[in-house]
Structure formats: structure tokens, C-alpha cells
Coordinates of C-alpha atoms and ligand atoms in Angstrom, one line a residue:
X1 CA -95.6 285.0 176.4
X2 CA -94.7 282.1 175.0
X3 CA -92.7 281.9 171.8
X4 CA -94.7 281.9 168.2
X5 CA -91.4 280.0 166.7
X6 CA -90.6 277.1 169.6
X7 CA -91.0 273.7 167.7
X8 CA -89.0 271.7 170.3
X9 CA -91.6 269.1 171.2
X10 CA -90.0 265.6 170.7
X11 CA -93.1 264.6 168.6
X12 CA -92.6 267.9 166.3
X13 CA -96.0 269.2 166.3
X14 CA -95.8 272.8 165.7
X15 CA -99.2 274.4 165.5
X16 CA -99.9 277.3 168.6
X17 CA -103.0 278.8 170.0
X18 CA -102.3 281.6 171.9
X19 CA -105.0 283.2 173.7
X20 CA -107.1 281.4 176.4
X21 CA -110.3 282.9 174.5
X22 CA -111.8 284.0 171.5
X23 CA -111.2 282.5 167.9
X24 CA -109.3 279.4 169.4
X25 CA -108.1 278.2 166.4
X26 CA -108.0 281.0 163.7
X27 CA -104.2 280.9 164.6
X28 CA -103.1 276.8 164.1
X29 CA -100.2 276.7 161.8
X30 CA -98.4 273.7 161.1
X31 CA -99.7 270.9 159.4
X32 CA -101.1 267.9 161.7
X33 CA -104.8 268.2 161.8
X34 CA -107.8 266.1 163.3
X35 CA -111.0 265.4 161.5
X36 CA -113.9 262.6 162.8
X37 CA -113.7 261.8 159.4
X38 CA -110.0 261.4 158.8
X39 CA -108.6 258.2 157.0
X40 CA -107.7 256.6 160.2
X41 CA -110.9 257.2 161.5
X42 CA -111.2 258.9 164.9
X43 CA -114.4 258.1 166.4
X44 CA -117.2 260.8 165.4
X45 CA -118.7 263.6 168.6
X46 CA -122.2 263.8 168.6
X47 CA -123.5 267.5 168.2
X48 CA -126.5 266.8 170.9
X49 CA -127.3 268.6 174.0
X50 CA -126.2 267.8 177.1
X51 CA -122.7 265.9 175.8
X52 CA -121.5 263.1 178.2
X53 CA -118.3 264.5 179.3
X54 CA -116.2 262.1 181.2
X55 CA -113.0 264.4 182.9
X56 CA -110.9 262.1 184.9
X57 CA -108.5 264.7 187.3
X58 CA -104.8 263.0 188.4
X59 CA -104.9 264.2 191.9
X60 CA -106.2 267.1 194.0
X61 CA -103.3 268.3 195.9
X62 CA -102.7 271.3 194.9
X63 CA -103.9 274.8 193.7
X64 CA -102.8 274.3 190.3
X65 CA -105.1 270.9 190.0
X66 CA -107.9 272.3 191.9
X67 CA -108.2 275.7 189.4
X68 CA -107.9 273.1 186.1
X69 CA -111.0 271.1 187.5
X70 CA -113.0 274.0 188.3
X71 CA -112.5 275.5 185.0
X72 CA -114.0 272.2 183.7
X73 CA -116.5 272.2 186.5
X74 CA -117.7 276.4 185.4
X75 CA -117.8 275.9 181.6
X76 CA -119.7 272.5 181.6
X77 CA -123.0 274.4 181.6
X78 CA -122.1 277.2 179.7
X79 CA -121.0 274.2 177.0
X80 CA -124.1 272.3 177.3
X81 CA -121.6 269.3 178.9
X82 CA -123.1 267.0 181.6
X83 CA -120.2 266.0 183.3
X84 CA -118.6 262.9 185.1
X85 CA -116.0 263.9 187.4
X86 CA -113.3 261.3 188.9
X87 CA -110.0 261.7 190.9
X88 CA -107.4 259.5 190.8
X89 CA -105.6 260.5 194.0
X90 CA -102.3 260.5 192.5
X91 CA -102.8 257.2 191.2
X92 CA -101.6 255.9 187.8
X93 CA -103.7 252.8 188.0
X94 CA -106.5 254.4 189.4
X95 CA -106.6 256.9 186.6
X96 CA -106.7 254.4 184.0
X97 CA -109.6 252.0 186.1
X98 CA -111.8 255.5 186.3
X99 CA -111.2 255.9 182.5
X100 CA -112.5 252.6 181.8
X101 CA -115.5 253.0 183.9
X102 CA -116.3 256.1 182.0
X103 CA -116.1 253.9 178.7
X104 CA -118.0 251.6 179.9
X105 CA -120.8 253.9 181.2
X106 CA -120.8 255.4 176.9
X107 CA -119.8 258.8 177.7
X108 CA -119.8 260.8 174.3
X109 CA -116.3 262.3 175.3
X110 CA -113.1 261.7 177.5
X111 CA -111.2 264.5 178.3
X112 CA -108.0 264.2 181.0
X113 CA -104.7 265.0 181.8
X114 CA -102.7 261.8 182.0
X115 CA -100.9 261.9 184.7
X116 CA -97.5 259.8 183.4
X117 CA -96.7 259.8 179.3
X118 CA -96.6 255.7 179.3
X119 CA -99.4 254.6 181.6
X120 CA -102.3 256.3 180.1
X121 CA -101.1 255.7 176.6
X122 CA -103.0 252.9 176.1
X123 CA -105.8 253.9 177.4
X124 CA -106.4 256.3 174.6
X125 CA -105.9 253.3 172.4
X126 CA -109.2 251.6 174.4
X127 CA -111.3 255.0 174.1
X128 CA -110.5 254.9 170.3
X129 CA -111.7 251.1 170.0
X130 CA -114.9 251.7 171.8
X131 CA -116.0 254.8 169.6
X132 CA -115.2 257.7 172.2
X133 CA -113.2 260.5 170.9
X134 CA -110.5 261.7 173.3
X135 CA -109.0 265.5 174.1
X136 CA -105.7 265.7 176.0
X137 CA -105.2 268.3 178.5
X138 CA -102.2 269.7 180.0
X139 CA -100.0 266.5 180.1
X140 CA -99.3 264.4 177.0
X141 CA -99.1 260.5 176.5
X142 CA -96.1 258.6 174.3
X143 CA -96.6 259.5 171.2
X144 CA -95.0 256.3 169.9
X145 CA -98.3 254.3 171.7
X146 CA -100.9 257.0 171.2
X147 CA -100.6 259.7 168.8
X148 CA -102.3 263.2 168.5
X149 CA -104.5 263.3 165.7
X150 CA -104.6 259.7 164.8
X151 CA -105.4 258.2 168.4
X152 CA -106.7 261.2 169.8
X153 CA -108.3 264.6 168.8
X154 CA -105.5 266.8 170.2
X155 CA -103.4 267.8 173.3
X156 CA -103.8 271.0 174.1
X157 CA -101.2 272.5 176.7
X158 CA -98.1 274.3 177.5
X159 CA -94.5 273.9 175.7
X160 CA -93.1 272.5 178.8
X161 CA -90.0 272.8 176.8
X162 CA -90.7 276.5 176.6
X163 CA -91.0 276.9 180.3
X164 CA -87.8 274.9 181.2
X165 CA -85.8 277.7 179.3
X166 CA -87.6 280.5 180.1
X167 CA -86.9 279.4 183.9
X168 CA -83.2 278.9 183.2
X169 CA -82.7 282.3 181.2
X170 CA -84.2 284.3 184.2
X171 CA -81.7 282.0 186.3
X172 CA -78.8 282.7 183.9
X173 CA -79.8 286.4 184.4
X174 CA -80.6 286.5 187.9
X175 CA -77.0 285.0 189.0
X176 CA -74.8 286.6 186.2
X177 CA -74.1 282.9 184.9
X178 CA -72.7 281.6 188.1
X179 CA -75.0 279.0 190.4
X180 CA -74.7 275.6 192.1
X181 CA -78.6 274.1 191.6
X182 CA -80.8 272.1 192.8
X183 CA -83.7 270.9 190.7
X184 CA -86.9 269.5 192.4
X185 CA -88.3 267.2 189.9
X186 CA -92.1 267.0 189.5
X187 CA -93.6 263.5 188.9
X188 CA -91.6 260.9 187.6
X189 CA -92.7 260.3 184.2
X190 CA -95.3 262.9 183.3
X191 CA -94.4 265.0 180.7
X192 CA -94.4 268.1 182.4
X193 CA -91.8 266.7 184.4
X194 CA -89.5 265.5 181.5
X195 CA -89.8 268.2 179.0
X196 CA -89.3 270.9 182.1
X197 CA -86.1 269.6 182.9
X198 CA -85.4 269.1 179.3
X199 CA -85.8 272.2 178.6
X200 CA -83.8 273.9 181.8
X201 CA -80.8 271.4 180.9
X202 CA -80.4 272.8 177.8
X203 CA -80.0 276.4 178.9
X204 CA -77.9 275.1 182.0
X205 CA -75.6 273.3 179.1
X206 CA -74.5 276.6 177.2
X207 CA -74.1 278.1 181.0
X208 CA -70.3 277.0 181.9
X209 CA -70.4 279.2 185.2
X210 CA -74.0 277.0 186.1
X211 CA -74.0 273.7 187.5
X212 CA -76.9 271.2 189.0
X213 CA -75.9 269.6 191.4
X214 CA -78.6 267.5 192.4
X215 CA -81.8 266.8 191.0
X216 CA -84.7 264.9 192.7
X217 CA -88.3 264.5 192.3
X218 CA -90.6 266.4 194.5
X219 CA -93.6 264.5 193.0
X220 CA -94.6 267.8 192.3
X221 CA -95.7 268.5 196.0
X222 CA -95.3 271.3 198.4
X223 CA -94.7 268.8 201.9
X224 CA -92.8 266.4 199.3
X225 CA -90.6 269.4 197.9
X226 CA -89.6 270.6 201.0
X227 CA -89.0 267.3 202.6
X228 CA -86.5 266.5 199.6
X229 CA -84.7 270.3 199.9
X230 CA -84.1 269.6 203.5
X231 CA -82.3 266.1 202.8
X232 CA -80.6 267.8 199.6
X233 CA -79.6 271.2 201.6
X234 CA -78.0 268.8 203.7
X235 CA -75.7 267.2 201.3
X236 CA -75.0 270.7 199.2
X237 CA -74.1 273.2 201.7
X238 CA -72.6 275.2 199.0
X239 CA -76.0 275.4 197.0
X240 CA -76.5 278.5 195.4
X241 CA -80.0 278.4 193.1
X242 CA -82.9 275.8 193.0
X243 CA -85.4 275.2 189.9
X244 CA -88.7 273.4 191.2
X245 CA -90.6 272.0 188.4
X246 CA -93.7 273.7 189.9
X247 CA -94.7 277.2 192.3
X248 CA -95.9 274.2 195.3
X249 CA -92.6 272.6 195.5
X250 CA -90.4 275.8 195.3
X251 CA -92.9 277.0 198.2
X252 CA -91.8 274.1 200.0
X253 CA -88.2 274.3 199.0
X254 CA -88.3 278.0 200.5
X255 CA -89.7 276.7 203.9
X256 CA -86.5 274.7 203.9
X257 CA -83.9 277.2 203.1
X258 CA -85.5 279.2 205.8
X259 CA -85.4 276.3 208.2
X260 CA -82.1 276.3 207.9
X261 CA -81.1 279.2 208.4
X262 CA -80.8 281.2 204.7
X263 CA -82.9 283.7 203.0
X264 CA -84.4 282.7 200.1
X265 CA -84.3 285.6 197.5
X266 CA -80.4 286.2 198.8
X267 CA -78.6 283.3 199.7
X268 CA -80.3 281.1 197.3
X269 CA -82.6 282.3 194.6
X270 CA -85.4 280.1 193.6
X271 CA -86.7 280.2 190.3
X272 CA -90.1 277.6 189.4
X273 CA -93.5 277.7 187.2
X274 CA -96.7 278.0 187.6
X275 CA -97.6 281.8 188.6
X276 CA -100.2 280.2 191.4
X277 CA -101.7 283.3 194.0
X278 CA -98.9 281.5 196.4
X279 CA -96.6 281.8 194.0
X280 CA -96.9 285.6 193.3
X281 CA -97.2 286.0 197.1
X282 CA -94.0 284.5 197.4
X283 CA -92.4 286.8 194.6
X284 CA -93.6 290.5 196.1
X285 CA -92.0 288.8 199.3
X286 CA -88.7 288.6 197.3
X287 CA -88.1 284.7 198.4
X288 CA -89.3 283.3 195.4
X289 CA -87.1 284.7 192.1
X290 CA -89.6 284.0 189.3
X291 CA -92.5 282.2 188.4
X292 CA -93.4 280.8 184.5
X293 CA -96.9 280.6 184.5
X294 CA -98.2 277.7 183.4
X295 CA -102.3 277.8 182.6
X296 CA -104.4 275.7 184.3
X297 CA -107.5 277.0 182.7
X298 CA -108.2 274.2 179.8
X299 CA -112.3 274.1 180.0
X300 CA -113.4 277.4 177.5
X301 CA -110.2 275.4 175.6
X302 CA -111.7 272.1 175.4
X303 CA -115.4 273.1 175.2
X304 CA -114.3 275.5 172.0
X305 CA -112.1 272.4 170.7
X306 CA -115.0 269.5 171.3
X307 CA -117.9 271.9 169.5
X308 CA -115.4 272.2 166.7
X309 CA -114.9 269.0 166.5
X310 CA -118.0 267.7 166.2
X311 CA -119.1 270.2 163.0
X312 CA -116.4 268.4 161.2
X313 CA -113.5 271.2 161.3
X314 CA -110.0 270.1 161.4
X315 CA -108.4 270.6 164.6
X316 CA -104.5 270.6 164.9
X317 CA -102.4 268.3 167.0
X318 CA -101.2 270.7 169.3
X319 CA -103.5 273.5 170.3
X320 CA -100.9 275.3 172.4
X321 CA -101.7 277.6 175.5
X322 CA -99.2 280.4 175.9
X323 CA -98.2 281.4 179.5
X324 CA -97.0 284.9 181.1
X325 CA -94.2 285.1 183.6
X326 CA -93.8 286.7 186.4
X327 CA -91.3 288.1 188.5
X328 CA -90.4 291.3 190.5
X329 CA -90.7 293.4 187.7
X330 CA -94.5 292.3 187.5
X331 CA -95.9 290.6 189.6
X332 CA -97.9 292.6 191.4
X333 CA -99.8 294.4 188.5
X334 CA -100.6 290.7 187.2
X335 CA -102.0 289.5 191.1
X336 CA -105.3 289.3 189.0
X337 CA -104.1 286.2 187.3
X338 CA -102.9 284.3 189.9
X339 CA -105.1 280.8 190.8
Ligands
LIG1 O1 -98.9 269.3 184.6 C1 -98.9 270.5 185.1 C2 -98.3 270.4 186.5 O2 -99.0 269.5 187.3 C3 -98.4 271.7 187.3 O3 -97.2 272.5 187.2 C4 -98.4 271.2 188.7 O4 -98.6 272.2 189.7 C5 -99.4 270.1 188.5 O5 -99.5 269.2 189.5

């Protein structure tokens, strides 16, 4: 689980939700909260029945994606949420011309993952001017254009951060201190990306013995990530460990070992996050090392958040999901959570 003390977010929000159900926010510490009625006025959430929820997706390439839009797609009418459902293909631009079409069809709510921090910051900024309150999932914006609990009602997500170390300690442990790495980079700046290889830097730092030795993105992409570890395996024979930023491009980094001719698991452990069914598969097989989970499940989350919202209860910045990790040890008795 994710740690109850980790305040490393460059932004310094520090309050934590940790489970996925139940009293959502009976456990926010910290002191950033979000009010409709707040000095800096965030626009006001009707209380009606059904709610106009715009969810605007990044992409739908991968399992990960496709479980967080189906736990949007079950709670809607368990929430009383009618909603409007775009994809933006992977698409920055796209992303941002299906958020304005959801302003300008009035929907009561916007809720989306942005899919890079600086593109879809100002976007926020144009749902705030036209009255619609806004919920971040999964990935943030810049806080230094949009910020959590002035611009926006909350993010609510992993500590990327969290994950990055948590990834590098099992590396650290896995190899006794001693590796030659390869990072596959998710997408180029989306904070998932940036704060998991913050986070696995700093543990790689303190490791003397542990080295990367290249690091590329894999846009976060199984055909991508194994495209880029062929090219990379190429160049660093002597390779030893690889971190992917997610389970889909460590999957595809594994095709690639194999390809040429090393076993993942022995020649090269592979370490990534996630915890996806493929994922876990890949661990009881022994080629993948470990897997961070990384919840994809933000519907009950944002449904509990919004309702709150809209009684007039303060909602912190941050509502932080806490992840489980699995690796040999476990996986197998946790198969049940696997996406
Ligand atoms: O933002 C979360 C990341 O985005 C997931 O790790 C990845 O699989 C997805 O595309």
C-alpha cells in the first residue's frame, strides 16, 4: 500500500484517501480544501438528477485505459450521471477540442484525465470561466496554470512519485544493488510519466552499484515499448534490468529480450506498474519481476467526490488512491484484482 507519510508531490498537496470505497473522505488530512463556495469561487454542481457528465478519455490503447472508462461507464447509473463519452486517440489537441465541445454543449461536470500536464492546463482555466466545475482523474495538469482547489475541485490519483520508488526498491532488492537499466518512458509530458521517473531516479541515486543507461519513451505502449527495447538492446548489450513506466510496455520490452535471445526474469529482470491481468500473467511466469499497481478504477471515486461536492462539503486537493504491488510473493492470491 501506498505510504500514509509520502508528501513528495511537487505541488505539496498532502491529503490521502486510501480505500477505493466506503467513507471516501473521512480520511483527508492536510490542509487544501475545495468548496463551490470558496473565495475564489469554483463554479457551483447542481444536486439534480441525471447530472451532465462530460468524461473526455486520452486514448484507448490499452487495458489500463479501457478498465478506467468502464468504471466511469458502470457507475454512471448507479450515480444518477448521464454521460458524454469522447476519445481523444492519443491526441493532445483532440483532447482539448472534445473538452470544449462538452462546454459548449453545458454539461454540469467535466471529469478527465489530461493526457500531458501543460496542454490541458488551460483548458481547466476555460471550464472554470464558463461555470463548469472540473474533477481530475489519474493524471494532473501544471499546477502553476491550473491549480487544485482554486481552478479545479480536485485530482484524485496515484503518488506517481510513490510508485517510481517503490519500483526501484524492489529493483535495488531484486539485484542486490548492482544493475545496468533501461527505462521505457511513458508519454512525454504526462505526469505519470515525469513523477515515475522522478521517483525511480531518486532511488537509483542513493544506489552506487545501479546505473540507467538509457532511457526512452515508450509512449506508454506495448508495440511502442517493445519496438524501442529492440533498438535499445541493441546499443546496451550489457543491459542488466529495465523499468517500464507501465505493465504494456514492460510486456513489450519482454517480447524483445526474448527475441533476442535472453530470458526475462534471469538475464534481465523487469520491474514496471500497473498490476494489469497481463501484467500478473507475466509475473507467475517469472519474466516480469514486479508490478506496482496503479488503480484504474476512478468512477465510485469521482461519483462519491462530485455528490459531495455539490452538498457544499469541502473536498481536499488531492484525494489520493493507494495501490498494492505485486510480485512473486503474491501475485497469484491477488489474480482477483488484476484489470
Ligand atoms: O496515467 C496512468 C498510465 O496511463 C497507466 O500506467 C498507463 O497504462 C496509462 O496509459
Amino acid at each position: 500500500m501506498a505510504s500514509l507519510n509520502t508528501q513528495s508531490r511537487k505541488h505539496a498537496r498532502k491529503q490521502q484517501i486510501r480505500p477505493l470505497a466506503g467513507s471516501l473522505l473521512a480520511l483527508a488530512i492536510g490542509l487544501g480544501v475545495a468548496t463551490a463556495h470558496a473565495d475564489d469561487a469554483l463554479p457551483k454542481l447542481p444536486t439534480k438528477t441525471p447530472l451532465k457528465v462530460g468524461f473526455a478519455q486520452t486514448e484507448s490503447n490499452n487495458p489500463w485505459r479501457l478498465a478506467e472508462t468502464k468504471s466511469f461507464k458502470d457507475i454512471a447509473a448507479k450515480c444518477g450521471w448521464q454521460v458524454v463519452m469522447t476519445d481523444a486517440n492519443g491526441s493532445n489537441s483532440k483532447q482539448v477540442s472534445d473538452i470544449q465541445s462538452m462546454i459548449a454543449q453545458h454539461v454540469d461536470l467535466l471529469v478527465f484525465p489530461p493526457r500531458e500536464e501543460k496542454p490541458l492546463a488551460p483548458i481547466v482555466l476555460q471550464a472554470k470561466k464558463a461555470g463548469i466545475p472540473v474533477i481530475l482523474v489519474d493524471r494532473d495538469v501544471d499546477q502553476s496554470v491550473a491549480k487544485a482547489g482554486r481552478d479545479y475541485i480536485t485530482f484524485i490519483g496515484s503518488d506517481f512519485i510513490d510508485q517510481g520508488h517503490r519500483a526501484g526498491d524492489w529493483l535495488v532488492k531484486a539485484t542486490g544493488g548492482k544493475a545496468k537499466i533501461i527505462e521505457l518512458e511513458g508519454t512525454t509530458g504526462a505526469s505519470a510519466a515525469n513523477d515515475r521517473k522522478k521517483g525511480f531516479d531518486e532511488v537509483i541515486a542513493k544506489n552506487p552499484g545501479m546505473s540507467i543507461i538509457a532511457s526512452q519513451s515508450g509512449d506508454f505502449a506495448r508495440d511502442k515499448g517493445r519496438q524501442v527495447m529492440e533498438t535499445l538492446l541493441q546499443a546496451h548489450p550489457d543491459v542488466t534490468a529495465v523499468y517500464a513506466h507501465n505493465d504494456e510496455m514492460a510486456l513489450g520490452a519482454i517480447a524483445a529480450i526474448k527475441a533476442a535471445g535472453k530470458q526475462p526474469g534471469k538475464d534481465i529482470q523487469v520491474v514496471t506498474i500497473d498490476g494489469t491481468k497481463g501484467g500478473m500473467d507475466a509475473i507467475a511466469a517469472g519474466e516480469l519481476g514486479a508490478s506496482v499497481q496503479s488503480s484504474p478504477f476512478f468512477g465510485p471515486l469521482a461519483c462519491d467526490v462530485a455528490q459531495r461536492y455539490a452538498k457544499g462539503e469541502k473536498i481536499p486537493t488531492w484525494v489520493k488512491v493507494s495501490d498494492r504491488f505485486y510480485d512473486k510473493s503474491n501475485v497469484q492470491q491477488n489474480m482477483q484484482y488484476g484489470y
